[in-house]
Short mmCIF file of C-alpha atoms in Angstrom, two decimals:
data_model
loop_
_atom_site.label_atom_id
_atom_site.label_comp_id
_atom_site.label_asym_id
_atom_site.label_seq_id
_atom_site.Cartn_x
_atom_site.Cartn_y
_atom_site.Cartn_z
CA MET A 1 -57.33 -47.13 49.15
CA ASN A 2 -57.58 -49.22 52.32
CA PRO A 3 -54.88 -48.13 54.78
CA HIS A 4 -55.35 -51.31 56.81
CA SER A 5 -54.60 -53.89 54.15
CA ASP A 6 -50.89 -53.91 53.29
CA PRO A 7 -48.19 -52.89 55.80
CA SER A 8 -45.70 -52.37 53.00
CA LYS A 9 -47.58 -49.46 51.47
CA HIS A 10 -47.00 -45.82 52.06
CA GLY A 11 -47.73 -43.99 55.30
CA ILE A 12 -49.08 -40.55 56.15
CA ASP A 13 -47.15 -37.56 57.40
CA SER A 14 -48.23 -34.34 59.09
CA ASN A 15 -45.86 -31.36 58.97
CA SER A 16 -45.70 -28.11 60.93
CA THR A 17 -43.34 -25.16 60.89
CA GLU A 18 -43.01 -25.37 64.65
CA ASN A 19 -40.10 -27.03 66.43
CA ALA A 20 -40.73 -30.73 66.70
CA PRO A 21 -39.20 -33.46 68.82
CA PRO A 22 -36.23 -35.24 67.27
CA VAL A 23 -38.12 -38.40 66.41
CA SER A 24 -37.57 -40.06 63.06
CA PRO A 25 -39.92 -42.43 61.25
CA THR A 26 -39.56 -46.11 61.95
CA ASP A 27 -39.64 -46.91 58.26
CA PRO A 28 -37.26 -44.65 56.32
CA ALA A 29 -38.77 -45.74 53.05
CA SER A 30 -42.31 -44.95 54.05
CA ALA A 31 -44.12 -42.11 52.37
CA SER A 32 -45.57 -39.23 54.33
CA VAL A 33 -48.44 -36.79 54.43
CA ASN A 34 -47.24 -33.36 55.53
CA SER A 35 -49.26 -30.54 56.98
CA THR A 36 -47.65 -27.10 56.76
CA HIS A 37 -48.70 -24.30 59.10
CA SER A 38 -47.43 -20.78 59.52
CA HIS A 39 -48.68 -20.07 63.01
CA SER A 40 -46.04 -19.03 65.51
CA ASP A 41 -47.77 -20.37 68.63
CA SER A 42 -47.77 -23.95 67.27
CA ASP A 43 -51.48 -23.75 66.61
CA SER A 44 -52.12 -26.35 63.92
CA ALA A 45 -55.74 -25.36 63.51
CA ASN A 46 -55.17 -22.15 61.61
CA ASN A 47 -55.81 -23.73 58.25
CA ASP A 48 -59.17 -25.28 59.04
CA ALA A 49 -62.15 -23.55 57.44
CA SER A 50 -64.66 -22.76 60.17
CA ALA A 51 -68.25 -22.66 59.01
CA ASN A 52 -71.46 -21.26 60.36
CA ASN A 53 -73.62 -23.33 62.67
CA ALA A 54 -75.21 -26.43 61.22
CA GLU A 55 -78.67 -25.24 62.29
CA ARG A 56 -78.66 -22.71 59.45
CA LYS A 57 -81.06 -24.01 56.85
CA ASP A 58 -79.40 -22.74 53.68
CA PRO A 59 -76.74 -25.28 52.69
CA ALA A 60 -75.04 -22.65 50.55
CA ASN A 61 -74.06 -20.80 53.70
CA LEU A 62 -72.69 -23.84 55.50
CA THR A 63 -69.20 -23.95 54.06
CA GLU A 64 -66.25 -21.65 54.22
CA LYS A 65 -63.05 -22.07 52.25
CA THR A 66 -59.46 -22.12 53.40
CA ALA A 67 -56.98 -20.85 50.82
CA HIS A 68 -53.38 -21.82 51.55
CA SER A 69 -51.15 -19.13 50.16
CA THR A 70 -48.59 -18.54 52.87
CA PRO A 71 -44.96 -18.14 51.82
CA ALA A 72 -44.02 -21.35 53.60
CA GLY A 73 -46.00 -23.29 51.01
CA GLN A 74 -48.98 -24.61 52.84
CA SER A 75 -50.06 -26.74 49.93
CA ASP A 76 -47.65 -28.87 48.00
CA SER A 77 -48.13 -30.07 44.46
CA ALA A 78 -50.62 -32.88 44.60
CA GLN A 79 -49.42 -36.14 43.14
CA ASN A 80 -50.91 -39.58 42.90
CA SER A 81 -50.70 -41.03 46.36
CA ALA A 82 -50.60 -44.77 46.94
CA PRO A 83 -52.80 -46.31 49.60
CA ALA A 84 -51.44 -45.73 53.07
CA SER A 85 -50.43 -48.56 55.35
CA GLN A 86 -50.87 -48.82 59.07
CA SER A 87 -47.94 -46.46 59.51
CA PHE A 88 -49.15 -42.85 59.60
CA THR A 89 -46.20 -40.45 59.90
CA ALA A 90 -46.31 -36.89 61.26
CA ALA A 91 -43.37 -34.67 60.35
CA HIS A 92 -42.58 -31.30 61.90
CA THR A 93 -40.14 -28.92 60.23
CA GLU A 94 -37.75 -27.16 62.57
CA ALA A 95 -37.05 -23.50 61.96
CA ALA A 96 -33.25 -23.62 61.84
CA PRO A 97 -32.05 -27.08 60.71
CA PRO A 98 -32.48 -27.79 57.01
CA ALA A 99 -33.31 -31.46 57.61
CA GLU A 100 -36.89 -32.39 58.43
CA THR A 101 -37.51 -34.40 61.58
CA GLN A 102 -40.47 -36.76 61.59
CA VAL A 103 -42.82 -38.34 64.07
CA THR A 104 -44.45 -41.64 63.16
CA LEU A 105 -48.16 -42.20 63.78
CA ARG A 106 -48.90 -45.90 63.61
CA GLY A 107 -52.38 -46.71 62.40
CA PRO A 108 -55.76 -45.00 62.41
CA ALA A 109 -55.83 -44.93 66.23
CA GLU A 110 -53.05 -42.36 66.40
CA LEU A 111 -54.49 -40.60 63.38
CA ALA A 112 -57.74 -40.20 65.33
CA ASP A 113 -55.79 -39.06 68.38
CA ALA A 114 -54.04 -36.40 66.30
CA LEU A 115 -57.26 -34.60 65.32
CA PRO A 116 -57.45 -32.21 68.32
CA TYR A 117 -53.83 -31.20 67.75
CA LEU A 118 -54.49 -30.55 64.07
CA MET A 119 -57.47 -28.34 64.89
CA GLY A 120 -56.36 -26.81 68.18
CA PHE A 121 -59.56 -28.06 69.87
CA TYR A 122 -61.75 -31.14 69.86
CA PRO A 123 -64.32 -30.57 67.07
CA ASP A 124 -67.35 -32.24 68.63
CA ASP A 125 -70.51 -32.55 66.52
CA SER A 126 -68.49 -31.75 63.39
CA ILE A 127 -67.46 -32.95 59.96
CA VAL A 128 -63.71 -32.46 59.41
CA MET A 129 -62.04 -33.09 56.06
CA VAL A 130 -58.27 -32.87 55.66
CA ALA A 131 -56.51 -32.73 52.28
CA LEU A 132 -53.37 -34.75 51.58
CA HIS A 133 -50.85 -33.41 49.06
CA GLY A 134 -47.79 -34.71 47.31
CA GLU A 135 -46.24 -38.11 46.85
CA ARG A 136 -45.49 -38.34 50.58
CA GLY A 137 -48.89 -36.96 51.46
CA ARG A 138 -48.57 -33.56 53.08
CA PHE A 139 -51.47 -32.45 55.26
CA GLY A 140 -52.81 -29.31 53.59
CA GLY A 141 -56.14 -27.54 53.80
CA ARG A 142 -59.01 -28.61 55.98
CA VAL A 143 -62.68 -27.73 56.39
CA ARG A 144 -64.92 -28.10 59.43
CA LEU A 145 -68.69 -27.98 59.59
CA GLY A 146 -71.27 -28.82 62.20
CA ILE A 147 -73.16 -31.99 61.29
CA PRO A 148 -76.59 -30.90 59.98
CA ALA A 149 -79.47 -32.26 62.02
CA ASP A 150 -81.60 -32.53 58.88
CA THR A 151 -80.45 -35.58 56.95
CA ALA A 152 -82.00 -34.16 53.78
CA GLN A 153 -79.19 -31.60 53.72
CA TRP A 154 -76.41 -34.22 53.78
CA PRO A 155 -76.06 -34.68 49.98
CA ASP A 156 -75.80 -30.95 49.28
CA VAL A 157 -73.50 -30.40 52.24
CA ALA A 158 -71.21 -33.26 51.16
CA ASP A 159 -70.96 -31.88 47.62
CA GLN A 160 -70.16 -28.38 48.87
CA LEU A 161 -67.58 -29.55 51.40
CA ALA A 162 -65.78 -31.67 48.81
CA ASP A 163 -65.76 -28.86 46.27
CA CYS A 164 -64.67 -26.35 48.93
CA LEU A 165 -61.69 -28.41 50.04
CA ILE A 166 -60.55 -29.62 46.64
CA SER A 167 -60.80 -26.21 44.98
CA ALA A 168 -59.10 -24.36 47.86
CA GLY A 169 -55.74 -22.73 47.24
CA PRO A 170 -54.24 -20.91 44.27
CA ASP A 171 -55.71 -21.47 40.83
CA ASP A 172 -52.49 -23.03 39.53
CA ALA A 173 -52.19 -25.48 42.47
CA ALA A 174 -52.83 -29.15 41.86
CA PRO A 175 -55.79 -30.76 43.64
CA PRO A 176 -55.23 -32.93 46.72
CA ALA A 177 -53.98 -36.46 46.21
CA ALA A 178 -56.39 -37.84 48.83
CA ILE A 179 -58.64 -36.80 51.70
CA ILE A 180 -59.18 -37.96 55.28
CA VAL A 181 -62.70 -37.61 56.73
CA TYR A 182 -63.60 -37.37 60.42
CA LEU A 183 -67.16 -37.51 61.79
CA CYS A 184 -67.23 -36.47 65.46
CA GLN A 185 -70.44 -36.67 67.50
CA GLU A 186 -71.29 -37.79 71.01
CA PRO A 187 -74.22 -40.19 71.57
CA ALA A 188 -77.64 -38.76 72.30
CA PRO A 189 -79.51 -39.99 75.41
CA GLY A 190 -80.24 -43.68 74.91
CA GLU A 191 -77.66 -44.05 72.13
CA THR A 192 -74.30 -45.76 72.05
CA GLY A 193 -71.21 -44.89 70.07
CA ARG A 194 -71.96 -47.75 67.69
CA ASP A 195 -75.45 -46.30 67.09
CA VAL A 196 -73.84 -42.97 66.18
CA LYS A 197 -71.50 -44.76 63.76
CA ASP A 198 -74.40 -46.52 62.05
CA ARG A 199 -76.52 -43.37 61.93
CA LEU A 200 -73.73 -41.34 60.31
CA ARG A 201 -72.71 -44.03 57.82
CA PRO A 202 -74.85 -42.56 54.97
CA LEU A 203 -73.14 -39.19 55.50
CA ALA A 204 -69.70 -40.80 55.38
CA GLN A 205 -70.61 -42.66 52.22
CA ARG A 206 -71.97 -39.49 50.61
CA LEU A 207 -68.75 -37.63 51.44
CA ARG A 208 -66.67 -40.41 49.89
CA THR A 209 -68.84 -40.35 46.77
CA ALA A 210 -68.62 -36.57 46.46
CA CYS A 211 -64.82 -36.63 46.68
CA GLY A 212 -64.60 -39.54 44.23
CA ALA A 213 -66.74 -37.63 41.73
CA LEU A 214 -63.99 -34.97 41.73
CA ASP A 215 -61.30 -37.63 41.17
CA VAL A 216 -59.93 -37.38 44.72
CA PRO A 217 -60.19 -40.57 46.80
CA VAL A 218 -60.97 -40.69 50.51
CA LEU A 219 -58.03 -42.47 52.09
CA GLU A 220 -59.69 -42.94 55.49
CA ALA A 221 -63.06 -42.08 57.03
CA LEU A 222 -63.30 -42.28 60.82
CA CYS A 223 -66.19 -41.90 63.23
CA LEU A 224 -65.18 -40.63 66.71
CA SER A 225 -67.77 -41.06 69.45
CA ASN A 226 -67.86 -41.85 73.16
CA GLY A 227 -64.10 -42.38 73.46
CA ARG A 228 -63.94 -44.85 70.57
CA PHE A 229 -63.38 -44.73 66.84
CA TRP A 230 -64.65 -46.73 63.86
CA SER A 231 -63.36 -46.89 60.31
CA TYR A 232 -65.83 -46.68 57.43
CA CYS A 233 -63.13 -47.86 55.00
CA CYS A 234 -61.88 -51.03 56.68
CA PRO A 235 -64.06 -54.17 56.47
CA ASP A 236 -61.62 -56.27 58.51
CA PHE A 237 -63.08 -56.89 61.96
CA ARG A 238 -59.71 -58.10 63.23
CA CYS A 239 -58.29 -54.57 63.23
CA CYS A 240 -61.56 -52.60 63.29
CA PRO A 241 -64.05 -54.49 65.48
CA ALA A 242 -67.75 -53.74 65.34
CA GLU A 243 -67.76 -52.40 68.91
CA GLY A 244 -65.11 -49.87 67.99
CA THR A 245 -61.54 -49.32 69.10
CA PRO A 246 -60.82 -47.31 72.27
CA MET A 247 -58.96 -44.05 71.74
CA VAL A 248 -55.44 -43.92 73.15
CA MET A 249 -55.11 -42.40 76.58
CA PRO A 250 -54.67 -38.60 76.43
CA GLY A 251 -51.05 -37.55 76.64
CA THR A 252 -49.61 -40.98 75.86
CA SER A 253 -49.47 -40.89 72.04
CA VAL A 254 -46.57 -39.85 69.86
CA MET A 255 -48.58 -36.85 68.64
CA ALA A 256 -49.17 -35.73 72.24
CA ALA A 257 -45.43 -35.89 72.89
CA ALA A 258 -44.72 -33.93 69.72
CA ALA A 259 -47.34 -31.34 70.68
CA ALA A 260 -45.88 -30.94 74.17
CA TYR A 261 -42.40 -30.52 72.69
CA ALA A 262 -43.61 -27.90 70.22
CA GLY A 263 -45.75 -26.04 72.76
CA MET A 264 -49.01 -26.82 70.97
CA GLN A 265 -52.15 -26.28 73.01
CA VAL A 266 -55.53 -27.99 72.79
CA ARG A 267 -58.08 -25.47 74.06
CA GLY A 268 -60.84 -27.91 74.95
CA SER A 269 -63.90 -28.87 72.98
CA LEU A 270 -65.74 -26.75 70.47
CA LYS A 271 -68.79 -26.55 72.72
CA GLU A 272 -66.71 -25.35 75.66
CA MET A 273 -65.14 -22.59 73.56
CA GLU A 274 -68.52 -21.50 72.17
CA ALA A 275 -70.01 -21.45 75.67
CA ARG A 276 -67.62 -18.63 76.64
CA LEU A 277 -69.45 -16.37 74.15
CA LYS A 278 -73.05 -17.39 74.84
CA PRO A 279 -75.32 -14.84 76.61
CA ARG A 280 -76.68 -15.09 80.10
CA THR A 281 -80.01 -16.74 80.78
CA GLY A 282 -82.40 -16.95 83.69
CA ARG A 283 -82.63 -14.29 86.38
CA ARG A 284 -79.22 -12.74 85.67
CA GLY A 285 -80.07 -12.49 81.99
CA ALA A 286 -83.35 -10.72 82.79
CA GLU A 287 -81.56 -8.22 85.06
CA GLN A 288 -79.00 -7.48 82.36
CA GLU A 289 -81.73 -6.96 79.78
CA LYS A 290 -83.39 -4.39 82.05
CA ALA A 291 -80.08 -2.54 82.37
CA LEU A 292 -79.72 -2.57 78.57
CA ASP A 293 -83.24 -1.16 78.16
CA LYS A 294 -82.45 1.65 80.57
CA ALA A 295 -79.13 2.46 78.93
CA ALA A 296 -80.69 2.38 75.46
CA GLY A 297 -83.25 4.99 76.45
CA ALA A 298 -80.48 7.32 77.62
CA LEU A 299 -77.71 6.66 75.06
CA VAL A 300 -79.41 5.99 71.73
CA PRO A 301 -80.88 9.53 71.34
CA ARG A 302 -77.46 10.99 72.16
CA MET A 303 -75.70 8.66 69.70
CA LEU A 304 -77.93 9.95 66.90
CA GLY A 305 -76.81 13.55 67.37
CA ASN A 306 -73.61 15.05 66.03
CA GLU A 307 -71.99 16.71 69.03
CA SER A 308 -73.56 14.39 71.61
CA ALA A 309 -72.37 11.33 69.61
CA LEU A 310 -68.77 12.47 70.07
CA ALA A 311 -69.33 12.75 73.82
CA VAL A 312 -70.82 9.23 73.96
CA ARG A 313 -67.90 7.89 71.94
CA ARG A 314 -65.38 9.45 74.29
CA ALA A 315 -67.25 8.23 77.37
CA THR A 316 -67.43 4.66 75.98
CA LEU A 317 -63.70 4.55 75.26
CA ASP A 318 -62.87 5.98 78.69
CA LEU A 319 -65.07 3.38 80.36
CA ALA A 320 -63.54 0.57 78.29
CA GLU A 321 -60.04 1.74 79.24
CA ALA A 322 -61.03 1.80 82.92
CA MET A 323 -62.48 -1.72 82.63
CA ILE A 324 -59.33 -3.03 80.95
CA HIS A 325 -57.27 -1.56 83.79
CA ARG A 326 -59.61 -3.18 86.31
CA PHE A 327 -59.36 -6.57 84.58
CA ARG A 328 -55.58 -6.27 84.43
CA GLN A 329 -55.40 -5.73 88.19
CA ASP A 330 -57.42 -8.89 88.92
CA THR A 331 -56.24 -11.92 86.94
CA PRO A 332 -58.34 -15.02 87.78
CA SER A 333 -57.15 -18.62 87.83
CA GLY A 334 -58.69 -22.04 87.53
CA SER A 335 -60.83 -23.49 84.77
CA ASN A 336 -62.27 -21.42 81.94
CA ARG A 337 -65.67 -21.48 83.61
CA ALA A 338 -64.25 -20.25 86.92
CA ARG A 339 -62.26 -17.49 85.23
CA ASP A 340 -65.28 -16.33 83.25
CA ALA A 341 -67.32 -16.18 86.46
CA CYS A 342 -64.64 -13.98 88.06
CA ASP A 343 -64.63 -11.70 85.02
CA ASP A 344 -68.42 -11.39 85.13
CA ALA A 345 -68.17 -10.23 88.73
CA LEU A 346 -65.76 -7.41 87.80
CA ILE A 347 -68.27 -5.46 85.73
CA THR A 348 -71.73 -4.25 86.74
CA ASP A 349 -74.86 -4.55 84.63
CA ALA A 350 -74.95 -0.78 84.03
CA GLU A 351 -71.30 -0.64 82.95
CA ALA A 352 -71.80 -3.60 80.61
CA ALA A 353 -74.90 -2.00 79.10
CA ASP A 354 -73.11 1.30 78.41
CA LEU A 355 -70.20 -0.49 76.75
CA ILE A 356 -72.37 -2.83 74.67
CA LEU A 357 -74.44 0.02 73.26
CA GLY A 358 -71.45 2.30 72.79
CA LEU A 359 -69.60 -0.36 70.75
CA GLN A 360 -72.42 -0.41 68.22
CA ASP A 361 -70.87 2.77 66.83
CA ARG A 362 -68.38 1.83 64.13
CA CYS A 363 -65.82 4.50 65.01
CA THR A 364 -65.92 3.53 68.68
CA ARG A 365 -65.46 -0.13 67.80
CA ASP A 366 -62.49 0.67 65.55
CA ARG A 367 -60.83 2.67 68.32
CA ALA A 368 -61.49 -0.19 70.76
CA ALA A 369 -59.66 -2.53 68.38
CA GLU A 370 -56.44 -0.69 69.27
CA TRP A 371 -56.21 -2.77 72.48
CA MET A 372 -54.90 -5.80 70.61
CA ASP A 373 -51.36 -6.49 71.80
CA GLY A 374 -48.97 -6.00 74.68
CA SER A 375 -50.22 -5.91 78.24
CA ALA A 376 -53.69 -4.76 77.13
CA ALA A 377 -54.45 -7.77 74.92
CA ALA A 378 -55.33 -10.35 77.61
CA PRO A 379 -57.59 -8.10 79.74
CA ALA A 380 -59.22 -6.70 76.58
CA LEU A 381 -60.04 -10.22 75.39
CA ARG A 382 -61.56 -11.05 78.77
CA LEU A 383 -63.62 -7.85 78.64
CA TRP A 384 -64.98 -8.50 75.13
CA ARG A 385 -65.96 -12.04 76.09
CA ALA A 386 -67.66 -10.80 79.25
CA LEU A 387 -69.62 -8.24 77.22
CA ALA A 388 -70.69 -10.92 74.74
CA ARG A 389 -72.13 -12.93 77.63
CA ARG A 390 -74.10 -9.85 78.76
CA CYS A 391 -76.01 -9.47 75.46
CA ALA A 392 -79.09 -11.18 76.85
CA GLY A 393 -82.64 -11.49 75.57
CA GLY A 394 -83.50 -9.20 72.70
CA TYR A 395 -79.98 -7.79 72.60
CA ALA A 396 -78.36 -11.02 71.35
CA GLU A 397 -77.40 -9.43 68.02
CA HIS A 398 -75.54 -6.65 69.85
CA ALA A 399 -72.91 -9.27 70.75
CA VAL A 400 -71.51 -9.24 67.21
CA ALA A 401 -69.31 -6.20 68.00
CA PRO A 402 -67.61 -7.53 71.18
CA VAL A 403 -67.37 -11.05 69.70
CA THR A 404 -65.62 -9.70 66.60
CA LEU A 405 -63.29 -7.65 68.78
CA ALA A 406 -62.51 -10.83 70.74
CA ALA A 407 -61.75 -12.61 67.46
CA TRP A 408 -59.45 -9.78 66.40
CA VAL A 409 -57.49 -9.94 69.67
CA CYS A 410 -57.18 -13.74 69.33
CA TRP A 411 -55.86 -13.46 65.79
CA SER A 412 -53.54 -10.61 66.74
CA THR A 413 -52.10 -12.72 69.58
CA GLU A 414 -51.71 -15.77 67.30
CA ASP A 415 -54.64 -17.81 68.60
CA GLY A 416 -56.17 -18.82 65.29
CA PRO A 417 -58.59 -21.54 66.53
CA SER A 418 -60.24 -19.20 69.06
CA ALA A 419 -60.42 -16.47 66.41
CA ARG A 420 -62.16 -18.78 63.95
CA ILE A 421 -64.73 -19.94 66.49
CA ALA A 422 -65.48 -16.35 67.56
CA LEU A 423 -65.85 -15.22 63.93
CA SER A 424 -68.13 -18.16 63.18
CA HIS A 425 -70.31 -17.10 66.11
CA ALA A 426 -70.28 -13.45 65.01
CA LEU A 427 -71.27 -14.30 61.45
CA SER A 428 -74.06 -16.54 62.70
CA LEU A 429 -75.44 -13.48 64.54
CA ASP A 430 -74.99 -11.11 61.57
CA PRO A 431 -73.76 -12.64 58.29
CA GLU A 432 -73.39 -9.15 56.79
CA TYR A 433 -71.11 -7.74 59.51
CA THR A 434 -68.26 -6.33 57.43
CA PHE A 435 -65.57 -6.35 60.11
CA ALA A 436 -66.14 -10.06 60.83
CA GLN A 437 -66.26 -10.88 57.11
CA LEU A 438 -62.93 -9.16 56.47
CA LEU A 439 -61.21 -10.83 59.42
CA HIS A 440 -62.54 -14.24 58.49
CA ARG A 441 -61.36 -13.90 54.91
CA ALA A 442 -57.95 -12.66 56.06
CA ILE A 443 -57.48 -15.68 58.33
CA ASN A 444 -58.60 -18.08 55.62
CA GLU A 445 -56.17 -16.49 53.15
CA GLY A 446 -53.32 -16.95 55.61
CA LEU A 447 -52.58 -13.22 55.87
CA ASP A 448 -50.36 -11.66 58.52
CA PRO A 449 -52.18 -9.42 61.05
CA GLU A 450 -49.12 -7.19 61.51
CA PRO A 451 -50.06 -4.63 58.77
CA LEU A 452 -53.42 -4.08 60.44
CA ARG A 453 -51.73 -3.81 63.83
CA ARG A 454 -49.37 -1.14 62.46
CA CYS A 455 -52.33 0.77 61.08
CA LEU A 456 -54.12 0.69 64.43
CA ARG A 457 -50.97 1.75 66.29
CA GLU A 458 -50.62 4.74 63.97
CA GLN A 459 -54.28 5.56 64.52
CA ARG A 460 -53.72 5.47 68.27
CA ARG A 461 -50.69 7.77 68.03
CA GLU A 462 -52.64 10.26 65.94
CA ALA A 463 -55.57 10.20 68.36
CA MET A 464 -53.28 10.70 71.35
CA GLY A 465 -51.56 13.57 69.56
CA GLU A 466 -54.86 15.31 68.94
CA GLU A 467 -55.92 14.84 72.55
CA ASN A 468 -52.62 16.17 73.91
CA ALA A 469 -52.55 19.21 71.59
CA PRO A 470 -53.15 22.51 73.48
CA ALA A 471 -56.62 23.91 73.02
CA PRO A 472 -56.80 27.29 71.21
CA ALA A 473 -57.84 30.37 73.15
CA ALA A 474 -61.44 31.56 73.11
CA GLY A 475 -60.57 34.53 70.93
CA THR A 476 -58.77 32.33 68.48
CA GLN A 477 -61.71 29.92 68.28
CA SER A 478 -64.11 32.77 67.47
CA ALA A 479 -61.75 34.12 64.86
CA LEU A 480 -61.42 30.69 63.20
CA ALA A 481 -65.16 30.18 63.28
CA GLY A 482 -65.84 33.43 61.42
CA LYS A 483 -64.25 34.99 58.40
CA GLU A 484 -60.53 35.37 58.16
CA THR A 485 -59.46 38.54 59.92
CA PRO A 486 -57.42 41.01 57.85
CA ARG A 487 -53.76 41.03 58.62
CA SER A 488 -52.27 44.13 60.19
CA PRO A 489 -49.97 46.14 57.92
CA LYS A 490 -46.37 45.15 58.13
CA ARG A 491 -44.35 47.37 60.39
CA PRO A 492 -41.67 49.23 58.42
CA ASP A 493 -38.10 48.29 59.15
CA PRO A 494 -36.05 50.87 61.05
CA ALA A 495 -34.03 53.16 58.83
CA ARG A 496 -30.51 51.92 58.27
CA PRO A 497 -27.57 54.18 57.39
CA GLU A 498 -26.65 54.40 53.76
CA ALA A 499 -23.65 52.58 52.47
CA ALA A 500 -21.78 55.82 51.92
CA THR A 501 -22.22 57.00 55.49
CA ARG A 502 -21.80 53.53 57.09
CA PRO A 503 -18.43 53.35 58.89
CA ARG A 504 -16.10 50.91 57.22
CA GLY A 505 -13.20 48.97 58.54
CA PRO A 506 -10.86 46.40 57.18
CA ARG A 507 -12.53 43.19 55.90
CA GLY A 508 -12.88 40.70 58.70
CA ALA A 509 -12.20 43.34 61.33
CA THR A 510 -13.70 42.84 64.76
CA GLY A 511 -13.02 46.28 66.15
CA PRO A 512 -15.56 48.95 66.86
CA GLY A 513 -15.45 50.19 63.29
CA GLY A 514 -16.20 46.79 61.81
CA ARG A 515 -19.78 46.43 63.11
CA THR A 516 -22.51 48.64 64.29
CA THR A 517 -23.81 47.88 67.73
CA ASP A 518 -27.40 48.60 68.48
CA ARG A 519 -29.77 47.44 71.15
CA ARG A 520 -31.01 44.48 69.18
CA THR A 521 -27.48 43.21 68.65
CA ARG A 522 -26.57 43.67 72.29
CA ARG A 523 -29.61 41.65 73.32
CA ARG A 524 -28.65 38.79 71.01
CA ALA A 525 -25.13 38.58 72.40
CA GLY A 526 -24.61 36.13 75.24
CA ARG A 527 -22.33 36.23 78.20
CA ASP A 528 -18.86 37.51 77.34
CA ASP A 529 -20.06 38.45 73.84
CA ASP A 530 -20.76 34.79 73.04
CA ARG A 531 -23.03 34.77 69.98
CA SER A 532 -23.34 31.01 69.55
CA ARG A 533 -26.85 29.46 69.25
CA ARG A 534 -28.33 27.80 72.27
#
């Protein structure tokens, strides 16, 4: 299964449902490994299985499964795949044309360069395993996990990752034909990239053994560190030197051109994306914790009451709406760090404390989830991230509500990679948080968020209808609060002349004898005796 040995053997293809550049493979007879995605913003990372942080000690909680059950067929029937050659092909399926255009990735260098585009971010300090399906090798499911610092966990983690990836998908689906393994980690102080490669070699070997025990070979295993890559599968130093091979320059590869054509976006590194949700520290963190203590003393007793809880809920939602309007009026620019600093300056410590504590109420949080699309989505996402960064000190677990809301907005706006990272952070704070569990499972199952969006829109319309309904009078409220008041007796109808004494005229007559005219009839008549309805 050495992809470096024979140039005449099959290649590897990656496939997406997004529009791809009209580039065809250099070798028409080469096989391919296709990756199918159903994300409309060209985000190829929606099928990776994000896991909890590697620092968690229980290996059973380290893996999360991705089930590919989208209608587009995210996982093809797995067939025996021949060893790949140095030609790795990436194919993207256009929406309208029936023919499939392909992009050729030549060798493991471009395969390594394609990883951030497959994930939507650079997965630093991570294990990434990608399944290959079908005779042409279609990229299917993938799992990602932080590399455990404790080497004693590596065997159990390798077994669980292999089982998680190979058993993912419908029960009647065939297992993958092969697997590609990536180990991504930057050198520690005093280390080199080659030292990282040597240190992680036992983990790579254990992953290959675990996959082989399930009758699925590892086609390629790469170590990415310090701008270079190494292959654990190729013993030939002519193509894979001991000092490593430099990565291609960003933006110059075929995959980068295909991503630019399709509008795919790499959102930075995993650490950079997680840093946007981490709480404040230092002096600002201490000041925010004092504001949270003060707000907790005032709000928590009111939240425990019945009538006062409704008032707190309404005040929290009003404040959140005002903050979203404030964020919408001031859109920052620059790097993510600069934009987050601008957002932090838009909200005071007291306002953040009131919102953080108010969102701990489940009903309030569910109503806040209604800001998930349209013009409110972007400022709401910025607000939830800013609140997550304000959960300082002993209030770190309070961030699970705003972080989950941020994940919901990301998923609703078709940003799957950011949603997965936010949900992973939320579940690391509270593994039993039901809202985060449900969202994470829905993303892994490839579900469409639109049904939930429709439900929340209907909830918003009902809430607005109740708020806009006129309030009953004071007398009516007292009557409804007590027993039902007896109805007054029905007023008797005025006496009408008997049929014998009623003046008659010819049928259909309109003269004076044809109808009786009383005051009620005269009042109903319009101008010029017009009786039509208005």
